[in-house]
């Protein structure tokens, strides 16, 4: 089913100068890399260190990405925060500068009941000048938005989809059964290890952080699914797993984002500066990462 919001959506890192400002030249390279591989950009998400960025950097990133998008690009931006009014203001700024859809997690300081979760997203969506995608990520919010709550919210006129990063195959199956045939509501898989499984089952799209480095893997995985080639889809799933392992294995989420930037720097996409509280790790780890990437690229014969 052709839906407005679907396909490969890459949650971009936030490239920073040493003065912690947005590296605009790097943004240009990163978005050009996505456009060459038929992937859509998602700025200000978890991979983009959004919770640590000052508002000025967030606004500059959204505006810069909007100025760079091509005619066939759908641009997504994260607006997550603990203050409803601030999230509304950022969202509507994003829409004003040309972002097509925004995404929001739950606020994550207080534990929320099901009814509080539902009311929060209703209050948010009611005040937006464009479409909202709900972002469920237990790893950072420490809360799981129940499927029945999401289903009720899916009928709100401004809520157009969900990005789900929770690691539950049962939850994934239940979600796809509910929404695969809904033309007005999209399901995006945020659990990279189940990308091929999700697409083959009927998910509408992927949001893989590894797409910052190798978006071609997910373009080709999606094409394989569209052609009904399950074996080929899982071939690309295996490649995704191997690249993800290089920068994620044995690291916290924050440290893996630095490691991803190290790998991207090897291909002249961005630098490695992190926004505090995240920090760069040792030169020894950097060297190990670069070596592991080179060995994998040579072994798999992938052109980056």
Tab-separated table of C-alpha atoms in Angstrom:
chain	number	residue	atom	x	y	z
A	1	UNK	CA	0.000	0.000	0.000
A	2	UNK	CA	1.335	3.406	-0.978
A	3	UNK	CA	1.406	5.697	2.029
A	4	UNK	CA	2.570	9.270	2.391
A	5	UNK	CA	5.005	8.374	5.171
A	6	UNK	CA	7.085	5.297	4.398
A	7	UNK	CA	10.447	4.026	3.193
A	8	UNK	CA	13.937	4.453	4.636
A	9	UNK	CA	14.225	7.350	7.074
A	10	UNK	CA	17.710	7.905	8.498
A	11	UNK	CA	17.988	9.459	11.984
A	12	UNK	CA	20.912	11.761	11.316
A	13	UNK	CA	23.708	12.482	13.760
A	14	UNK	CA	24.161	16.146	14.619
A	15	UNK	CA	27.513	17.256	13.171
A	16	UNK	CA	29.127	19.826	15.458
A	17	UNK	CA	32.052	22.200	15.276
A	18	UNK	CA	34.518	22.311	18.159
A	19	UNK	CA	32.564	25.334	19.419
A	20	UNK	CA	29.403	23.162	19.629
A	21	UNK	CA	27.636	24.882	16.757
A	22	UNK	CA	26.082	23.123	13.796
A	23	UNK	CA	28.569	22.086	11.111
A	24	UNK	CA	26.541	23.179	8.092
A	25	UNK	CA	29.041	21.851	5.548
A	26	UNK	CA	28.740	18.405	7.121
A	27	UNK	CA	24.941	18.590	6.997
A	28	UNK	CA	25.195	19.230	3.264
A	29	UNK	CA	27.363	16.118	2.784
A	30	UNK	CA	25.135	13.943	4.927
A	31	UNK	CA	21.918	14.915	3.199
A	32	UNK	CA	23.519	14.531	-0.234
A	33	UNK	CA	24.540	11.010	0.813
A	34	UNK	CA	20.939	10.196	1.732
A	35	UNK	CA	19.520	11.673	-1.462
A	36	UNK	CA	21.931	9.569	-3.535
A	37	UNK	CA	20.586	6.475	-1.782
A	38	UNK	CA	16.849	7.251	-1.812
A	39	UNK	CA	16.656	7.781	1.964
A	40	UNK	CA	14.829	10.510	3.869
A	41	UNK	CA	16.422	12.598	6.649
A	42	UNK	CA	15.228	12.693	10.249
A	43	UNK	CA	17.005	15.373	12.281
A	44	UNK	CA	16.926	15.980	16.053
A	45	UNK	CA	16.229	12.417	17.089
A	46	UNK	CA	17.981	10.111	19.547
A	47	UNK	CA	20.906	9.552	17.175
A	48	UNK	CA	21.126	13.323	16.793
A	49	UNK	CA	21.751	13.928	20.532
A	50	UNK	CA	18.626	16.084	20.495
A	51	UNK	CA	18.038	16.116	24.252
A	52	UNK	CA	21.453	17.769	24.725
A	53	UNK	CA	21.215	20.413	21.997
A	54	UNK	CA	20.461	24.074	22.702
A	55	UNK	CA	17.384	25.453	20.989
A	56	UNK	CA	19.511	27.603	18.665
A	57	UNK	CA	21.263	24.522	17.257
A	58	UNK	CA	17.956	22.666	16.894
A	59	UNK	CA	16.411	25.512	14.921
A	60	UNK	CA	19.488	25.931	12.733
A	61	UNK	CA	19.535	22.204	11.963
A	62	UNK	CA	15.847	22.073	11.049
A	63	UNK	CA	16.115	25.151	8.840
A	64	UNK	CA	19.325	24.003	7.132
A	65	UNK	CA	17.935	20.545	6.407
A	66	UNK	CA	14.753	22.059	4.995
A	67	UNK	CA	16.745	24.320	2.689
A	68	UNK	CA	18.709	21.331	1.406
A	69	UNK	CA	15.859	18.913	0.777
A	70	UNK	CA	14.945	18.012	-2.777
A	71	UNK	CA	11.447	18.053	-4.236
A	72	UNK	CA	10.840	14.368	-3.518
A	73	UNK	CA	12.239	14.447	0.030
A	74	UNK	CA	10.101	14.064	3.132
A	75	UNK	CA	11.916	15.740	6.031
A	76	UNK	CA	11.277	14.645	9.616
A	77	UNK	CA	12.357	16.426	12.799
A	78	UNK	CA	12.258	15.440	16.460
A	79	UNK	CA	10.525	17.721	18.949
A	80	UNK	CA	10.739	15.585	22.089
A	81	UNK	CA	10.972	17.336	25.428
A	82	UNK	CA	9.619	17.508	28.943
A	83	UNK	CA	7.734	20.773	28.420
A	84	UNK	CA	4.619	20.605	26.253
A	85	UNK	CA	4.695	24.292	25.275
A	86	UNK	CA	8.336	24.110	24.191
A	87	UNK	CA	7.673	21.031	22.059
A	88	UNK	CA	4.702	22.762	20.406
A	89	UNK	CA	6.753	25.864	19.705
A	90	UNK	CA	9.635	23.885	18.206
A	91	UNK	CA	7.275	21.789	16.102
A	92	UNK	CA	5.506	24.772	14.622
A	93	UNK	CA	8.835	26.473	13.943
A	94	UNK	CA	9.895	23.331	12.085
A	95	UNK	CA	6.729	23.381	9.994
A	96	UNK	CA	7.250	27.081	9.229
A	97	UNK	CA	10.752	26.465	7.810
A	98	UNK	CA	9.751	23.461	5.697
A	99	UNK	CA	9.853	20.286	7.808
A	100	UNK	CA	7.161	17.865	6.629
A	101	UNK	CA	6.455	15.875	9.809
A	102	UNK	CA	7.625	15.917	13.415
A	103	UNK	CA	8.213	13.091	15.877
A	104	UNK	CA	7.923	13.065	19.658
A	105	UNK	CA	8.624	10.647	22.483
A	106	UNK	CA	6.904	10.764	25.826
A	107	UNK	CA	8.266	13.262	28.337
A	108	UNK	CA	10.573	11.111	30.456
A	109	UNK	CA	10.943	12.525	33.963
A	110	UNK	CA	7.703	11.326	35.542
A	111	UNK	CA	6.231	7.849	35.221
A	112	UNK	CA	2.939	8.238	33.339
A	113	UNK	CA	-0.278	6.249	33.377
A	114	UNK	CA	-1.897	5.091	30.141
A	115	UNK	CA	-4.436	7.900	30.324
A	116	UNK	CA	-1.693	10.486	30.898
A	117	UNK	CA	0.248	9.209	27.889
A	118	UNK	CA	-2.833	9.426	25.693
A	119	UNK	CA	-3.773	12.898	26.903
A	120	UNK	CA	-0.224	14.187	26.419
A	121	UNK	CA	-0.119	13.218	22.755
A	122	UNK	CA	-3.636	14.567	22.210
A	123	UNK	CA	-2.670	17.915	23.734
A	124	UNK	CA	0.484	17.999	21.617
A	125	UNK	CA	-1.215	17.024	18.361
A	126	UNK	CA	-4.096	19.458	18.915
A	127	UNK	CA	-1.681	22.409	18.854
A	128	UNK	CA	0.456	21.429	15.875
A	129	UNK	CA	0.303	22.948	12.400
A	130	UNK	CA	1.287	19.677	10.767
A	131	UNK	CA	1.560	15.900	11.168
A	132	UNK	CA	2.952	14.128	14.227
A	133	UNK	CA	4.627	10.721	14.470
A	134	UNK	CA	4.650	9.143	17.923
A	135	UNK	CA	8.056	7.758	18.878
A	136	UNK	CA	8.073	4.829	21.300
A	137	UNK	CA	11.527	4.164	22.755
A	138	UNK	CA	11.634	2.357	26.070
A	139	UNK	CA	15.462	2.484	26.184
A	140	UNK	CA	15.443	6.238	26.894
A	141	UNK	CA	12.009	7.080	28.306
A	142	UNK	CA	11.788	3.899	30.434
A	143	UNK	CA	8.128	3.710	29.469
A	144	UNK	CA	6.332	1.665	26.835
A	145	UNK	CA	3.314	3.202	25.141
A	146	UNK	CA	0.704	0.422	25.094
A	147	UNK	CA	-0.532	-0.680	21.677
A	148	UNK	CA	-4.201	0.065	22.560
A	149	UNK	CA	-3.221	3.645	23.484
A	150	UNK	CA	-1.377	4.044	20.189
A	151	UNK	CA	-4.327	2.636	18.291
A	152	UNK	CA	-6.711	5.124	19.887
A	153	UNK	CA	-4.298	7.959	19.085
A	154	UNK	CA	-3.934	6.744	15.484
A	155	UNK	CA	-7.355	8.212	14.677
A	156	UNK	CA	-6.368	11.740	15.685
A	157	UNK	CA	-6.293	13.831	12.471
A	158	UNK	CA	-2.776	15.152	13.161
A	159	UNK	CA	-1.224	11.820	14.208
A	160	UNK	CA	0.021	9.959	11.141
A	161	UNK	CA	2.282	7.202	12.378
A	162	UNK	CA	4.482	5.588	14.982
A	163	UNK	CA	8.192	4.904	15.095
A	164	UNK	CA	8.668	1.978	17.442
A	165	UNK	CA	12.124	1.111	18.769
A	166	UNK	CA	10.969	-1.313	21.444
A	167	UNK	CA	12.585	-4.734	21.158
A	168	UNK	CA	9.539	-6.972	21.089
A	169	UNK	CA	8.596	-9.197	18.161
A	170	UNK	CA	5.168	-9.770	19.697
A	171	UNK	CA	4.578	-6.018	19.821
A	172	UNK	CA	5.782	-5.664	16.228
A	173	UNK	CA	3.409	-8.364	14.991
A	174	UNK	CA	0.482	-6.801	16.854
A	175	UNK	CA	1.266	-3.360	15.443
A	176	UNK	CA	1.475	-4.520	11.843
A	177	UNK	CA	-1.762	-6.478	12.169
A	178	UNK	CA	-3.493	-3.284	13.254
A	179	UNK	CA	-1.963	-0.725	10.894
A	180	UNK	CA	-0.513	-2.342	7.763
A	181	UNK	CA	-3.747	-1.765	5.862
A	182	UNK	CA	-4.432	1.699	7.273
A	183	UNK	CA	-3.707	4.241	4.503
A	184	UNK	CA	-3.777	7.069	7.055
A	185	UNK	CA	-1.343	5.629	9.624
A	186	UNK	CA	2.232	4.397	9.150
A	187	UNK	CA	4.412	2.036	11.154
A	188	UNK	CA	8.182	2.614	11.184
A	189	UNK	CA	10.559	0.032	12.616
A	190	UNK	CA	13.216	1.492	14.895
A	191	UNK	CA	14.684	-1.848	15.994
A	192	UNK	CA	17.418	-2.364	13.413
A	193	UNK	CA	17.880	-6.073	14.060
A	194	UNK	CA	14.309	-6.755	12.912
A	195	UNK	CA	14.338	-4.484	9.861
A	196	UNK	CA	13.885	-7.158	7.196
A	197	UNK	CA	11.389	-9.075	9.323
A	198	UNK	CA	9.319	-5.925	9.832
A	199	UNK	CA	9.283	-4.952	6.161
A	200	UNK	CA	8.382	-8.468	5.043
A	201	UNK	CA	5.547	-8.536	7.587
A	202	UNK	CA	4.116	-5.253	6.323
A	203	UNK	CA	5.808	-2.400	8.173
A	204	UNK	CA	5.882	0.823	6.175
A	205	UNK	CA	9.455	1.851	6.795
A	206	UNK	CA	12.720	1.773	8.723
A	207	UNK	CA	14.577	4.306	10.868
A	208	UNK	CA	18.124	2.832	11.086
A	209	UNK	CA	20.975	4.800	12.670
A	210	UNK	CA	23.455	2.750	10.602
A	211	UNK	CA	21.928	4.462	7.571
A	212	UNK	CA	24.123	7.457	8.444
A	213	UNK	CA	27.043	5.411	7.158
A	214	UNK	CA	25.571	2.884	4.698
A	215	UNK	CA	22.106	3.999	3.557
A	216	UNK	CA	22.470	1.784	0.483
A	217	UNK	CA	21.947	-1.325	2.634
A	218	UNK	CA	18.440	-0.222	3.584
A	219	UNK	CA	17.579	1.021	0.093
A	220	UNK	CA	18.498	-2.393	-1.268
A	221	UNK	CA	16.739	-4.233	1.561
A	222	UNK	CA	13.541	-2.335	0.836
A	223	UNK	CA	13.803	-3.077	-2.890
A	224	UNK	CA	14.321	-6.770	-2.152
A	225	UNK	CA	11.162	-6.820	-0.035
A	226	UNK	CA	9.204	-5.010	-2.728
A	227	UNK	CA	10.382	-7.633	-5.232
A	228	UNK	CA	9.391	-10.467	-2.888
A	229	UNK	CA	12.984	-11.668	-2.488
A	230	UNK	CA	13.092	-12.729	1.176
A	231	UNK	CA	16.555	-14.297	0.932
A	232	UNK	CA	18.043	-11.096	-0.444
A	233	UNK	CA	16.279	-9.015	2.204
A	234	UNK	CA	17.908	-11.087	4.928
A	235	UNK	CA	21.272	-10.802	3.164
A	236	UNK	CA	21.057	-7.045	3.664
A	237	UNK	CA	19.809	-7.572	7.217
A	238	UNK	CA	23.025	-9.465	7.894
A	239	UNK	CA	25.057	-6.571	6.504
A	240	UNK	CA	23.126	-4.152	8.689
A	241	UNK	CA	23.843	-6.290	11.745
A	242	UNK	CA	27.570	-6.413	10.974
A	243	UNK	CA	27.917	-2.653	10.530
A	244	UNK	CA	25.838	-1.993	13.618
A	245	UNK	CA	28.032	-4.357	15.604
A	246	UNK	CA	31.151	-2.335	14.738
A	247	UNK	CA	30.034	0.800	16.586
A	248	UNK	CA	27.367	-0.486	18.992
A	249	UNK	CA	28.690	-3.699	20.492
A	250	UNK	CA	29.830	-3.316	24.106
A	251	UNK	CA	28.987	0.394	24.197
A	252	UNK	CA	26.319	2.476	25.855
A	253	UNK	CA	23.909	4.283	23.542
A	254	UNK	CA	25.777	7.553	24.033
A	255	UNK	CA	29.188	6.052	23.367
A	256	UNK	CA	27.873	4.308	20.261
A	257	UNK	CA	26.881	7.691	18.829
A	258	UNK	CA	30.467	8.904	19.176
A	259	UNK	CA	31.655	5.670	17.563
A	260	UNK	CA	29.255	6.223	14.663
A	261	UNK	CA	30.669	9.706	14.120
A	262	UNK	CA	34.189	8.238	14.093
A	263	UNK	CA	33.180	5.901	11.281
A	264	UNK	CA	31.454	8.714	9.389
A	265	UNK	CA	34.577	10.874	9.670
A	266	UNK	CA	36.486	8.142	7.838
A	267	UNK	CA	34.263	8.859	4.836
A	268	UNK	CA	34.450	12.639	5.191
A	269	UNK	CA	30.829	13.006	6.266
A	270	UNK	CA	31.267	14.745	9.634
A	271	UNK	CA	33.576	15.269	12.595
A	272	UNK	CA	33.514	13.529	15.958
A	273	UNK	CA	32.624	16.354	18.370
A	274	UNK	CA	29.919	15.362	20.847
A	275	UNK	CA	27.555	17.667	22.713
A	276	UNK	CA	28.038	17.423	26.498
A	277	UNK	CA	27.322	15.403	28.540
A	278	UNK	CA	28.474	12.915	25.862
A	279	UNK	CA	32.208	12.881	25.235
A	280	UNK	CA	34.727	11.434	22.815
A	281	UNK	CA	36.487	8.262	23.909
A	282	UNK	CA	40.173	7.333	23.602
A	283	UNK	CA	42.376	7.448	20.530
A	284	UNK	CA	42.961	3.745	20.999
A	285	UNK	CA	39.226	3.045	20.675
A	286	UNK	CA	39.071	5.334	17.652
A	287	UNK	CA	41.852	3.392	15.947
A	288	UNK	CA	40.160	0.078	16.731
A	289	UNK	CA	36.898	1.331	15.245
A	290	UNK	CA	38.552	2.511	12.039
A	291	UNK	CA	40.381	-0.810	11.654
A	292	UNK	CA	37.206	-2.817	12.241
A	293	UNK	CA	35.328	-0.758	9.665
A	294	UNK	CA	38.063	-1.157	7.043
A	295	UNK	CA	38.136	-4.915	7.569
A	296	UNK	CA	34.367	-5.196	7.239
A	297	UNK	CA	34.189	-3.055	4.100
A	298	UNK	CA	36.945	-5.106	2.482
A	299	UNK	CA	35.334	-8.394	3.476
A	300	UNK	CA	31.831	-7.430	2.269
A	301	UNK	CA	33.114	-5.449	-0.739
A	302	UNK	CA	30.775	-2.563	0.025
A	303	UNK	CA	31.280	0.763	-1.725
A	304	UNK	CA	30.726	3.594	0.761
